[in-house]
Short mmCIF file of C-alpha atoms in Angstrom, two decimals:
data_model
loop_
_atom_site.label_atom_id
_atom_site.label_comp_id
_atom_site.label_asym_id
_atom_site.label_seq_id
_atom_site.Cartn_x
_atom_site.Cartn_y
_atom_site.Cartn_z
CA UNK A 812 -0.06 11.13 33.25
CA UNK A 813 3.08 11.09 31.83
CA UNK A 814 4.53 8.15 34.32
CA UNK A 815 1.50 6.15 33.25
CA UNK A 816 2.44 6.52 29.51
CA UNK A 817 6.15 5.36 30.04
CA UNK A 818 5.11 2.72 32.17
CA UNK A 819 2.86 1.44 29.41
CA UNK A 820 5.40 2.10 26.79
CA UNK A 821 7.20 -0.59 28.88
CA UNK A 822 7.35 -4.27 27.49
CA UNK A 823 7.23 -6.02 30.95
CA UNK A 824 4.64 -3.69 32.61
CA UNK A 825 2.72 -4.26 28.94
CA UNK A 826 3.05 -7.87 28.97
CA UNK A 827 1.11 -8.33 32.30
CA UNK A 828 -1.55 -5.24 31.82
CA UNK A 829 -2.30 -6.73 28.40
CA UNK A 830 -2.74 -10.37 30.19
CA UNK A 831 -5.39 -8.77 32.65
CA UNK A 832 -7.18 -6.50 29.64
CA UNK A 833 -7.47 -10.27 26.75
CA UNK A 834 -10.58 -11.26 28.78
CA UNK A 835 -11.89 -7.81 29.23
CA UNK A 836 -11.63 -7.02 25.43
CA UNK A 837 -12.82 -10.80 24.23
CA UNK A 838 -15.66 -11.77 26.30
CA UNK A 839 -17.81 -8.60 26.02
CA UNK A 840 -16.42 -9.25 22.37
CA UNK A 841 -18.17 -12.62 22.22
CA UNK A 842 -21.28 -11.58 24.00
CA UNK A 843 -21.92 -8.53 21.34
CA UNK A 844 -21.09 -11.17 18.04
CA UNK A 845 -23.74 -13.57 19.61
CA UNK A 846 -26.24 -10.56 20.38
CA UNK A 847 -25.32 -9.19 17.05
CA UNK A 848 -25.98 -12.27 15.01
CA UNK A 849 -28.97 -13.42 16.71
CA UNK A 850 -30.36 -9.74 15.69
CA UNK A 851 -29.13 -9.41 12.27
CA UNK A 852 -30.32 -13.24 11.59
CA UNK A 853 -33.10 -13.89 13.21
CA UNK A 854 -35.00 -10.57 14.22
CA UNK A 855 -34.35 -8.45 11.25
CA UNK A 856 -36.67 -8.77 8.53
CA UNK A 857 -35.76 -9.96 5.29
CA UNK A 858 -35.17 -7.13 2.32
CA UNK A 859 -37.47 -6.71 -0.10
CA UNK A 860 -35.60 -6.45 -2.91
CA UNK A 861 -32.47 -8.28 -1.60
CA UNK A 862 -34.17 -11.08 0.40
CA UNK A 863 -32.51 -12.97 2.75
CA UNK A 864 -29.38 -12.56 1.31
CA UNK A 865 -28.49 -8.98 2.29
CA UNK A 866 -27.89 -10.51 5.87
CA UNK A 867 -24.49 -11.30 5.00
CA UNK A 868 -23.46 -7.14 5.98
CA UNK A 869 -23.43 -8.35 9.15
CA UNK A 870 -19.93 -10.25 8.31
CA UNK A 871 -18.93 -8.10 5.51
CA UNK A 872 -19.12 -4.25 6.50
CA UNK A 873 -17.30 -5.05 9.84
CA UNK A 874 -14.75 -6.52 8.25
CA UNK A 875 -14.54 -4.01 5.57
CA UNK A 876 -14.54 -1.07 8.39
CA UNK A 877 -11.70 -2.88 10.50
CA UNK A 878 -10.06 -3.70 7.52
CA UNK A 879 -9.29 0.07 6.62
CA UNK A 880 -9.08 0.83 10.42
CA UNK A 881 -6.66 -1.75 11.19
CA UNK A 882 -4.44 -0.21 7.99
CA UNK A 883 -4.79 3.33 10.43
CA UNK A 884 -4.21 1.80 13.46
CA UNK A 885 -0.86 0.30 12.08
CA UNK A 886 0.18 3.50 10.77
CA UNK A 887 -0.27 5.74 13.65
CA UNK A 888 1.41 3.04 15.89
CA UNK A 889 4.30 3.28 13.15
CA UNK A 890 4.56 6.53 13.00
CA UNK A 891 4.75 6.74 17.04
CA UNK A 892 7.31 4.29 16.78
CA UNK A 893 9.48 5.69 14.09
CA UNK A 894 9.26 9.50 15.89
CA UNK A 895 9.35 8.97 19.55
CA UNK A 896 11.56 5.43 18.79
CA UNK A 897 9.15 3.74 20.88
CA UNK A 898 9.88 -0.12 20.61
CA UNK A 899 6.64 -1.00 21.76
CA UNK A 900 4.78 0.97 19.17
CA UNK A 901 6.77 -1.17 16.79
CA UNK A 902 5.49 -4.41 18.20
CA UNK A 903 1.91 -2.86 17.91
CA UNK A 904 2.39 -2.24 14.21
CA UNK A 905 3.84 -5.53 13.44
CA UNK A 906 0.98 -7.29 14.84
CA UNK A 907 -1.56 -5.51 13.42
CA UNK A 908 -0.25 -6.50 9.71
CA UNK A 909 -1.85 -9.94 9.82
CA UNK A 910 -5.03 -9.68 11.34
CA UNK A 911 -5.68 -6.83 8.81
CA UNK A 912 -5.11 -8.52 6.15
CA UNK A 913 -7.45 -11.52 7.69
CA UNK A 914 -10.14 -8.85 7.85
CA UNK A 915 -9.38 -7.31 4.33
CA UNK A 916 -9.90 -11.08 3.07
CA UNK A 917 -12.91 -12.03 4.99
CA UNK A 918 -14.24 -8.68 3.58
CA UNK A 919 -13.50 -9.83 -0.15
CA UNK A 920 -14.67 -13.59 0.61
CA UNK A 921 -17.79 -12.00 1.96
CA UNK A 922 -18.28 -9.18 -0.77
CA UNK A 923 -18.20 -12.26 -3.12
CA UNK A 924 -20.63 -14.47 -1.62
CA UNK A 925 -22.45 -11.36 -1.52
CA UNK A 926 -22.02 -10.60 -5.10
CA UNK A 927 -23.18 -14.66 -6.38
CA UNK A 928 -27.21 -13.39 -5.07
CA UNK A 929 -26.71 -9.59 -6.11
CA UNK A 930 -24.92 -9.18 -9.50
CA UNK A 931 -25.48 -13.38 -10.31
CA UNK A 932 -21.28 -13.06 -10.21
CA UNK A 933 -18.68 -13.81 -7.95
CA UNK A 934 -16.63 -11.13 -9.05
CA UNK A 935 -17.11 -7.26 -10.33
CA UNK A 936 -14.92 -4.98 -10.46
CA UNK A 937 -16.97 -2.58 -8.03
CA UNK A 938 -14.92 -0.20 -6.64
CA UNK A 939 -15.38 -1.16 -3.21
CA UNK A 940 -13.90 -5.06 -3.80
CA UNK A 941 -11.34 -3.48 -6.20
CA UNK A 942 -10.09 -0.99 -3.11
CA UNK A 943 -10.49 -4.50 -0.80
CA UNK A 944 -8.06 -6.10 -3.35
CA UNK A 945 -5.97 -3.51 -3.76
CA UNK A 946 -5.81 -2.76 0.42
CA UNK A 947 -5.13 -6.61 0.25
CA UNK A 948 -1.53 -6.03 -2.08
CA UNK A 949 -1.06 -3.04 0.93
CA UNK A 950 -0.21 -5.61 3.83
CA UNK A 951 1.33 -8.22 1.59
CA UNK A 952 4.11 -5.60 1.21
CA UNK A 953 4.22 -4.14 4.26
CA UNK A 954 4.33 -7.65 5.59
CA UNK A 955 6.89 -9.00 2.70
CA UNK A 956 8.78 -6.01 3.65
CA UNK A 957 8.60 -6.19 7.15
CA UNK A 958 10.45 -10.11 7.03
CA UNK A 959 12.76 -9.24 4.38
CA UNK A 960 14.91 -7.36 6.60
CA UNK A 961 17.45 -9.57 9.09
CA UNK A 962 18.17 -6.48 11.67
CA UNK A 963 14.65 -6.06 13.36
CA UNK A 964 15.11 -2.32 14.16
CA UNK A 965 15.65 -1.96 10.45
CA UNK A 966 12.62 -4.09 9.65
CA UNK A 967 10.42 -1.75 12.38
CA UNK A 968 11.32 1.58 10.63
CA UNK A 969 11.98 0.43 6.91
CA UNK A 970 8.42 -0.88 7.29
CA UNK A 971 6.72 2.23 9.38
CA UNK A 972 7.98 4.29 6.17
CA UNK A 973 6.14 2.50 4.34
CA UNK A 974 3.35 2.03 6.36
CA UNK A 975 3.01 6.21 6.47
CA UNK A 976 3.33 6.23 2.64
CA UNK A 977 0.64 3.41 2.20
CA UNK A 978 -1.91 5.78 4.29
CA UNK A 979 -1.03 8.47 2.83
CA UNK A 980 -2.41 6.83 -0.02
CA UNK A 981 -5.23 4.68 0.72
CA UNK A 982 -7.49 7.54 0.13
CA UNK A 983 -6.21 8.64 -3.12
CA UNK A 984 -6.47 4.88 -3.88
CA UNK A 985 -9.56 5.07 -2.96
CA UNK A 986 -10.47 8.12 -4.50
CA UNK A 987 -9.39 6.63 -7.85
CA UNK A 988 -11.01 3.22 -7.96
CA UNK A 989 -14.45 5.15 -7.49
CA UNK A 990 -13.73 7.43 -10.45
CA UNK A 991 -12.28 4.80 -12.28
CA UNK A 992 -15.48 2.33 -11.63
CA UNK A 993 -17.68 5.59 -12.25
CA UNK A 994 -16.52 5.73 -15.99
CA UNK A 995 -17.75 2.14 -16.24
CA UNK A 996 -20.84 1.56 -14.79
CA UNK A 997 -23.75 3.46 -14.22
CA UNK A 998 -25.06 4.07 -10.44
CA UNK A 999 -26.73 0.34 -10.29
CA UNK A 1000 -23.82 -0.57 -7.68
CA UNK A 1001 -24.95 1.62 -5.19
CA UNK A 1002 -27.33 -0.78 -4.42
CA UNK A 1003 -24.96 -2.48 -2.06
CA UNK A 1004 -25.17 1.39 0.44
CA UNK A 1005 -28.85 1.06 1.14
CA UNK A 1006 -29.48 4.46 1.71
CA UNK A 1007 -31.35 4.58 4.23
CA UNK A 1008 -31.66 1.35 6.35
CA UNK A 1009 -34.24 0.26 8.91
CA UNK A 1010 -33.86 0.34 12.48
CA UNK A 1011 -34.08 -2.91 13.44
CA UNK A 1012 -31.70 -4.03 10.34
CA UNK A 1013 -29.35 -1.11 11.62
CA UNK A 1014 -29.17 -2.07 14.99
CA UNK A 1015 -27.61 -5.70 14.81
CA UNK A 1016 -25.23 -3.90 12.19
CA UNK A 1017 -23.75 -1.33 14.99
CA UNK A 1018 -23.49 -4.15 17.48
CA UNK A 1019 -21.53 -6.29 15.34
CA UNK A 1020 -19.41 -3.80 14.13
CA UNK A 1021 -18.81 -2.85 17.81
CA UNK A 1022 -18.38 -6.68 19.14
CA UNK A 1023 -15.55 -7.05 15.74
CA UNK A 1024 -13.85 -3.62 17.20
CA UNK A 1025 -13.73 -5.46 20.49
CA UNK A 1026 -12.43 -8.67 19.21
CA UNK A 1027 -9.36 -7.10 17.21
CA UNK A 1028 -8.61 -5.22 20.16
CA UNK A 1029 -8.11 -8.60 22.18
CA UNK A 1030 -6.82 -10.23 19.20
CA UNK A 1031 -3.92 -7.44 18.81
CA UNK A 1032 -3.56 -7.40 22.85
CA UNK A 1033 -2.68 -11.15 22.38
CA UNK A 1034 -0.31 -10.80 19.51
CA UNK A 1035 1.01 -7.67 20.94
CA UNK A 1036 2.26 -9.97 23.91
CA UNK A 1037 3.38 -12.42 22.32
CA UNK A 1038 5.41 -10.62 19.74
CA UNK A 1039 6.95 -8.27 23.07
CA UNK A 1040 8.22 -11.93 24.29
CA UNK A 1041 9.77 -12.57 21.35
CA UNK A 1042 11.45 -9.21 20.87
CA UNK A 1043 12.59 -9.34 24.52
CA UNK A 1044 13.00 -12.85 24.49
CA UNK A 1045 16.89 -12.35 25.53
CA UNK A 1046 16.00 -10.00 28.63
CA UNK A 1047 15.21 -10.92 31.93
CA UNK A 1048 11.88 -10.55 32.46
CA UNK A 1049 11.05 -12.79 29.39
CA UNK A 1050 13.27 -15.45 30.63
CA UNK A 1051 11.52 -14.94 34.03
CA UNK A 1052 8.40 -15.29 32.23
CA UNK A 1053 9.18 -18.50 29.82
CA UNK A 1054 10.43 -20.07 33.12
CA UNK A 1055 7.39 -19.54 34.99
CA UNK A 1056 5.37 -20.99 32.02
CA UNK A 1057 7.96 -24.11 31.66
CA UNK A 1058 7.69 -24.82 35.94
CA UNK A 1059 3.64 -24.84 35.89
CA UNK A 1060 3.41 -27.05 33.08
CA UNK A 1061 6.25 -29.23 34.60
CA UNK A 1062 4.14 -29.72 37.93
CA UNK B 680 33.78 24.16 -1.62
CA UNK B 681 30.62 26.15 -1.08
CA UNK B 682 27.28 24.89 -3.20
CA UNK B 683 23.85 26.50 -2.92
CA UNK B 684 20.86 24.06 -2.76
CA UNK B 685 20.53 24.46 -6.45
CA UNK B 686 23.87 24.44 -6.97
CA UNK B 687 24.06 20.86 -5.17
CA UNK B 688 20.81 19.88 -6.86
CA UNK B 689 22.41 20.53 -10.37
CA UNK B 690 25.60 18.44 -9.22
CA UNK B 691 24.33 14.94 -8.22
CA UNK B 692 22.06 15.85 -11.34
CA UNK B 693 25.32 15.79 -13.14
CA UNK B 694 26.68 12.94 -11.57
CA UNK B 695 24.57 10.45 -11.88
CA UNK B 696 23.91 11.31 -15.33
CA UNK B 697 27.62 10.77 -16.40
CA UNK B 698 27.56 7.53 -14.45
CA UNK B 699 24.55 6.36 -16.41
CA UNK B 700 25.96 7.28 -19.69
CA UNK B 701 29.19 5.06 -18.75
CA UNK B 702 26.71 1.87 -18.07
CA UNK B 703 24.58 2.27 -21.12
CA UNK B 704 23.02 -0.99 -20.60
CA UNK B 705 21.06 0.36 -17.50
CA UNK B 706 19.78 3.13 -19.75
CA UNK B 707 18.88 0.42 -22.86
CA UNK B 708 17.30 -2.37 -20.53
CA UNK B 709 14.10 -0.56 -19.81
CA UNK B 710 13.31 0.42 -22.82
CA UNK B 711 13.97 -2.97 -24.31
CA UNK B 712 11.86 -4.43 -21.72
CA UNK B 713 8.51 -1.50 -22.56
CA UNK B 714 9.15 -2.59 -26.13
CA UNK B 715 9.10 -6.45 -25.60
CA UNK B 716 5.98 -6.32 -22.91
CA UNK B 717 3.75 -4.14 -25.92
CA UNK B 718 4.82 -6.38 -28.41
CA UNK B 719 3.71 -9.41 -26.08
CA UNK B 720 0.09 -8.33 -26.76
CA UNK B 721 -0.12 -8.76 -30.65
CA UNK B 722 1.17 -12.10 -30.15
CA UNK B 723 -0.49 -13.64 -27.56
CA UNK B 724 -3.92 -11.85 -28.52
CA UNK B 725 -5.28 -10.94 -31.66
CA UNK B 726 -3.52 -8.73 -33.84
CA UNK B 727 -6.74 -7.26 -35.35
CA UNK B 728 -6.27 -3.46 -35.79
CA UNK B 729 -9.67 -2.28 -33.81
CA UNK B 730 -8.87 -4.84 -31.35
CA UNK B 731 -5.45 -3.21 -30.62
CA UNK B 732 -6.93 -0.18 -30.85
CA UNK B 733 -8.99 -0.98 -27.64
CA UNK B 734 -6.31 -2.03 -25.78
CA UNK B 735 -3.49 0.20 -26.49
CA UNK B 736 -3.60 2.78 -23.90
CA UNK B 737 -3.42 -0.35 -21.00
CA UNK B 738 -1.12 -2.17 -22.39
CA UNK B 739 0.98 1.01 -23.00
CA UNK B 740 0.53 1.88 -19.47
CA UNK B 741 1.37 -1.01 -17.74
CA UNK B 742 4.41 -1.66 -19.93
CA UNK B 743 5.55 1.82 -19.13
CA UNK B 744 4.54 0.75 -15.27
CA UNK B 745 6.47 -2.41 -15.54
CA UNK B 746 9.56 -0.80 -16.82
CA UNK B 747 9.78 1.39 -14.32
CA UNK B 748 9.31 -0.68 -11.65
CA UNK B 749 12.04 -2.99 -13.19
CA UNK B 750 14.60 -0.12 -13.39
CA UNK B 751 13.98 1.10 -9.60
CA UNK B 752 16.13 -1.61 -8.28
CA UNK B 753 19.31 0.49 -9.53
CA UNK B 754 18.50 3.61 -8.34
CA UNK B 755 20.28 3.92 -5.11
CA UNK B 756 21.86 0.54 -4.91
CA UNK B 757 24.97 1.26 -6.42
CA UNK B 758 25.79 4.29 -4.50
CA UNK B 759 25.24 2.74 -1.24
CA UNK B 760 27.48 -0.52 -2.07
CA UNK B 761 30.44 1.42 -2.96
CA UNK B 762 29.90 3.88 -0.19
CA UNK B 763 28.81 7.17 -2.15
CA UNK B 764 25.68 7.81 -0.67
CA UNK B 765 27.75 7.66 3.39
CA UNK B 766 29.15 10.54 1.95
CA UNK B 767 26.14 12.37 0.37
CA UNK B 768 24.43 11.31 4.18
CA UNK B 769 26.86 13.35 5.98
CA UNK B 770 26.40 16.53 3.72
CA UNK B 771 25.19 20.01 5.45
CA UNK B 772 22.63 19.87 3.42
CA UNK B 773 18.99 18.22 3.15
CA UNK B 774 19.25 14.82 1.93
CA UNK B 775 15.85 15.07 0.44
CA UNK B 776 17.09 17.45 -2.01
CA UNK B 777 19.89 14.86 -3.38
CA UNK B 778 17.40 12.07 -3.84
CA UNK B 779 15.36 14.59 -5.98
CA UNK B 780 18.19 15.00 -7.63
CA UNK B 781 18.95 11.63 -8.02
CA UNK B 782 15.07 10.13 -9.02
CA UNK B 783 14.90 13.10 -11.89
CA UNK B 784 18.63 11.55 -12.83
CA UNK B 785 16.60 8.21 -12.89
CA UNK B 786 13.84 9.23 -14.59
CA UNK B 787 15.55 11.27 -17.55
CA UNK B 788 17.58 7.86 -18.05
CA UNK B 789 15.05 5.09 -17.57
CA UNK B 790 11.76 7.05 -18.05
CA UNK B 791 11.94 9.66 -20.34
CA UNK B 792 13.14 7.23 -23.36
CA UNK B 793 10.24 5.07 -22.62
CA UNK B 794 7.96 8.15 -23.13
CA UNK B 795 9.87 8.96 -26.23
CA UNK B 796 9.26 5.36 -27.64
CA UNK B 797 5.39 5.27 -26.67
CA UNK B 798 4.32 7.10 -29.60
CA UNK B 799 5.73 4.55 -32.07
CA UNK B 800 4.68 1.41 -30.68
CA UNK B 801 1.24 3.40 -30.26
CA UNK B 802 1.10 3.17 -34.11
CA UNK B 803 2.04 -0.16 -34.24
CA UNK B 804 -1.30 -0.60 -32.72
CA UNK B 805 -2.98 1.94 -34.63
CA UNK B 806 -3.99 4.70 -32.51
CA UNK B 807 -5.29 7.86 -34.23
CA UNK B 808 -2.86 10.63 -33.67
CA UNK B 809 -4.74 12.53 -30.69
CA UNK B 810 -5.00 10.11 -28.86
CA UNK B 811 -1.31 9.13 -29.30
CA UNK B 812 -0.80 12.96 -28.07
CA UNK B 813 -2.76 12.47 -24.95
CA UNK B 814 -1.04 9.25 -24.31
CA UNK B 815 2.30 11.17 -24.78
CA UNK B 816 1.16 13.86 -22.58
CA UNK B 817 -0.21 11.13 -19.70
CA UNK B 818 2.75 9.72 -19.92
CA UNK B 819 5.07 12.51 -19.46
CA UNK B 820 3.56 13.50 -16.38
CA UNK B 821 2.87 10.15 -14.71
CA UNK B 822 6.00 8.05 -15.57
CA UNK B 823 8.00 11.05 -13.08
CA UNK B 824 4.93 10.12 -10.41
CA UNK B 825 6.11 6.90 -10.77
CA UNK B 826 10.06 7.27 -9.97
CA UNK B 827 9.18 9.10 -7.44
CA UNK B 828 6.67 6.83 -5.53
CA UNK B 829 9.20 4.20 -6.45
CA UNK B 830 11.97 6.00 -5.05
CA UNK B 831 10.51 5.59 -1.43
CA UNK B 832 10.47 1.70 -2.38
CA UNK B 833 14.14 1.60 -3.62
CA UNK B 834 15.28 3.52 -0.70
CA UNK B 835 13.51 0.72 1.61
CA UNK B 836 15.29 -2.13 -0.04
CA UNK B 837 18.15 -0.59 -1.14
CA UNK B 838 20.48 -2.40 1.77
CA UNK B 839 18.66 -5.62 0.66
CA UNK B 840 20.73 -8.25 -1.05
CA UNK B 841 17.50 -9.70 -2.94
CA UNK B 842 14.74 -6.99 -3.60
CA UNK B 843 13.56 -7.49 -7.42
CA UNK B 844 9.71 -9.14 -6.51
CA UNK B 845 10.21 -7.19 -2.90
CA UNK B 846 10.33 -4.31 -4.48
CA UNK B 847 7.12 -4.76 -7.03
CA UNK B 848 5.05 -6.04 -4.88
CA UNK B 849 5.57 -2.87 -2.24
CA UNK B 850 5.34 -0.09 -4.49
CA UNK B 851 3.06 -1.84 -7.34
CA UNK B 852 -0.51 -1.05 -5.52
CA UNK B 853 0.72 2.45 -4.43
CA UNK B 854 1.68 3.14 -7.94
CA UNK B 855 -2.01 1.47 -9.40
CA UNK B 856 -4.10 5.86 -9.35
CA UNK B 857 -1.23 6.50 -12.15
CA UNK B 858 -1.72 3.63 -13.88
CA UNK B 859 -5.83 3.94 -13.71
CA UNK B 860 -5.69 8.19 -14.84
CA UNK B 861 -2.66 8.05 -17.13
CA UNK B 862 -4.91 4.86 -18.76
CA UNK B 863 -8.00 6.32 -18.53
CA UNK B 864 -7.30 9.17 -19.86
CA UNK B 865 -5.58 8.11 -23.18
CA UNK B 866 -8.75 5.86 -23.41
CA UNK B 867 -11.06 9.05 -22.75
CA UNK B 868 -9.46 10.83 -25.57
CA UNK B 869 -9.72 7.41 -27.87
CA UNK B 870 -13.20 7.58 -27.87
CA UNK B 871 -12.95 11.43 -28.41
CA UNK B 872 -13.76 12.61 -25.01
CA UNK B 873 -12.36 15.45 -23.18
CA UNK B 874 -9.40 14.11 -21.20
CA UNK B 875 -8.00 16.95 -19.22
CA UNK B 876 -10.05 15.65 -15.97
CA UNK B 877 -7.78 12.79 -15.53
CA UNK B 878 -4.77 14.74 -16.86
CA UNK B 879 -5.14 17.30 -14.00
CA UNK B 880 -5.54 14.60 -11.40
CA UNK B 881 -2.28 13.22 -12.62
CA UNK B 882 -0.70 16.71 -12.32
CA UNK B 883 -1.74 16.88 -8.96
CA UNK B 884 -0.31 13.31 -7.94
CA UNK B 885 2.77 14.37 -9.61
CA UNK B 886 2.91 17.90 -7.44
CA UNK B 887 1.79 15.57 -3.94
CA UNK B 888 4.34 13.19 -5.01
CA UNK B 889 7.25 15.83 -5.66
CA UNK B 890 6.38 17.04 -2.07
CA UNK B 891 6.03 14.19 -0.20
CA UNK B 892 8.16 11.04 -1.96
CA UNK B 893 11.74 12.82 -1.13
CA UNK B 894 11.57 13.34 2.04
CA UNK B 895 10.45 9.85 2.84
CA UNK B 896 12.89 8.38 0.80
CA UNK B 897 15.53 10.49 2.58
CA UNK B 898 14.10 8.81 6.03
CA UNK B 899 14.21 4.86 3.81
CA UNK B 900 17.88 5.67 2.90
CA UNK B 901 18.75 7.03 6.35
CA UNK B 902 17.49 3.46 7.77
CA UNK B 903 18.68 1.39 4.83
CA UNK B 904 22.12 2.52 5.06
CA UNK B 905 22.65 1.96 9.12
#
């Protein structure tokens, strides 16, 4: 158990599992968006109060979920890496930043669309957008932190710190925005959590959601990679591999 | 020389008191700043008295939230350019203690005079007196919140040569729950609501802050200063 943990731990050994696991991750990844689409487009009925234009959840609460559990997922890898001083924990952190914060916005861009139909404005400040937004300012400072530094094993730890402190707080962020929007506005905006959703709208929802899971995990296993190379780029192994790459696309 | 914890507490206390009082500008600046942000309102707004009235306890709030991210940039920067805080790293003794130390040195000098000047700019925008106690009260106990979320962000950047918009733009969303309770609150009581909802949720960011902000700016300054 604990052989297979070290070995993984490993850049080299992670650089060529990850390789074999991309296609496993993205084309089952694929297969469940398409699925997912084609159910939450075309085969679930339109709302009756919402119309047609409640199918955009299919975009937007993926998004939304990843977004938060991409913000986790970066935190626990930082904290792994700032305890154990696992390097490749680090890389794992650092390349979840980014496609978070794609997620967080693609959540607001959706909300928004979302909100034109639904409140006849692009913006309100709902408390779910305003925790988007303010998840949003979370990775631009982890990831303006994260550059700022020259010495990368500073930059990995500085920015795990902060990574720890920023979950620490995302609930009490969260926590906040919905008492602060609950002094505001009167329950109308929980029209947005249907509470109780049908079957076959539900359905298309948990496949998507599952097929966006999929595809960050094949996303990350590509940056991971690529972001290992770069860290090791000095090594041998990474020279072996750049070589490799340089001879094939010489022939 | 043999110190208990309080006894160490109590001397960085000391410390970086006395050096604060020998660089009185870093003590004026933030308070200059809170005064020139609220006055920016009047001017660039409307300076109608119920209009003010409205917006006092934001404004207020995010001056006092401005100035105090402003003054975080000195907390530990001097200290670890002339080689003070190697020395306070290599004490017996747990470094989260001596940031305390040094954040409630930072906050008596850059926070507490902006919480002493609130009230009067408050009546320059004509806020009835309890409210102007509330907002006293708000601020009192979030503005210490505040150094010591920013603390974590100072001790990040502290090694940094440039760190000024760094440094906002880190700790500026983890700082936003003070800003919305210590706001809300003085608004609460403006409309002559009970505030002391929002004024015990700020007490217990304060007490999770006070817990949890040292020790993870002891970790920032253990990095920053490799």
């Amino acid at each position: 158990m604990w052989t297979w943990f070290f070995q993984l731990a490993s850049p080299p050994h992670f650089y060529r599992m990850a390789a074999s696991l991309v296609p496993w991750l993205l084309w089952p990844a694929l297969l469940l968006i398409l699925v997912g689409a084609w159910g939450g487009l075309v085969l679930a009925p339109a709302d009756y109060q919402q119309g047609e234009g409640y199918r955009i959840i299919y975009v937007h609460v993926p998004s939304s979920y990843l977004s938060m559990m991409v913000y986790v997922t970066m935190a626990v890898a930082a904290g792994i890496g700032l305890i154990w001083r696992i390097k490749l924990a680090h890389a794992v952190a650092a390349s979840c930043a980014p496609v978070g914060a794609t997620f967080t916005a693609a959540a607001l861009i959706t909300g928004m669309l979302w909100g034109k139909p639904m409140w006849g404005t692009y913006w309100q400040w709902e408390p779910r957008l305003t925790s988007e937004l303010i998840l949003l300012f979370l990775y631009f400072g982890y990831m303006s932190l994260r550059s700022a530094f020259n010495d990368l094993n500073q930059s990995d730890r500085a920015s795990a710190v902060l990574a720890l402190a920023g979950v620490v707080n995302v609930p009490i962020i969260h926590f906040s925005v919905l008492w602060w929007a609950g002094l505001h506005q009167g329950p109308s905006i929980s029209k947005i959590d249907a509470p109780s959703i049908a079957f076959a709208m539900l359905w298309p929802l948990l496949v998507m959601i599952l097929g966006f899971t999929l595809f960050f995990l094949g996303i990350l296993a590509m940056r991971v990679r690529g972001e290992v190379l770069e860290r090791e780029f000095h090594s041998r192994w990474a020279q072996d591999v750049l070589r490799g790459v340089s001879r094939v696309e010489a022939a | 020389m043999n110190l208990g914890l309080g006894g160490l507490f109590w001397v960085v206390l000391q410390r970086d008191l006395m050096v604060a009082m020998r660089r009185w500008s870093d003590i004026c600046n933030p308070v200059i700043f809170f005064v020139l942000v609220v006055a920016l309102f009047p001017l660039a707004l409307n300076p109608r008295a119920e209009f003010l009235r409205a917006l006092a306890p934001g404004v207020l709030w995010i001056a006092a939230l401005l100035a105090a991210l402003l003054s975080l940039n000195q907390l530990f920067r001097a200290d670890i350019e002339d080689g003070t805080m190697e020395q306070l790293l290599t004490l017996p003794y747990p470094l989260g203690l001596v940031i305390l130390a040094k954040t409630l040195a930072h906050w008596l000098v850059t926070g507490l005079p902006v919480v002493v000047v609130a009230p009067m700019l408050a009546i320059t925008y004509h806020l009835p007196a309890d409210a102007i106690g509330i907002l006293l009260l708000s601020l009192l106990i979030g503005t210490p919140t505040l150094s010591l979320l920013g603390s974590i962000g100072a001790a990040l950047t502290a090694g940094l040569r440039q760190s000024g918009v760094l440094l906002a733009l880190m700790v500026g969303p983890l700082m936003l729950p003070v800003l919305m309770l210590g706001a809300r609150a003085t608004d609460i009581a403006l409309s002559g609501d009970d505030p002391t909802g929002p004024l015990y949720l700020l007490g217990a960011l304060l007490a999770l802050a006070l817990s949890l902000a040292p020790p993870a700016a002891a970790m920032a300054i253990r990095i920053s200063a490799d």
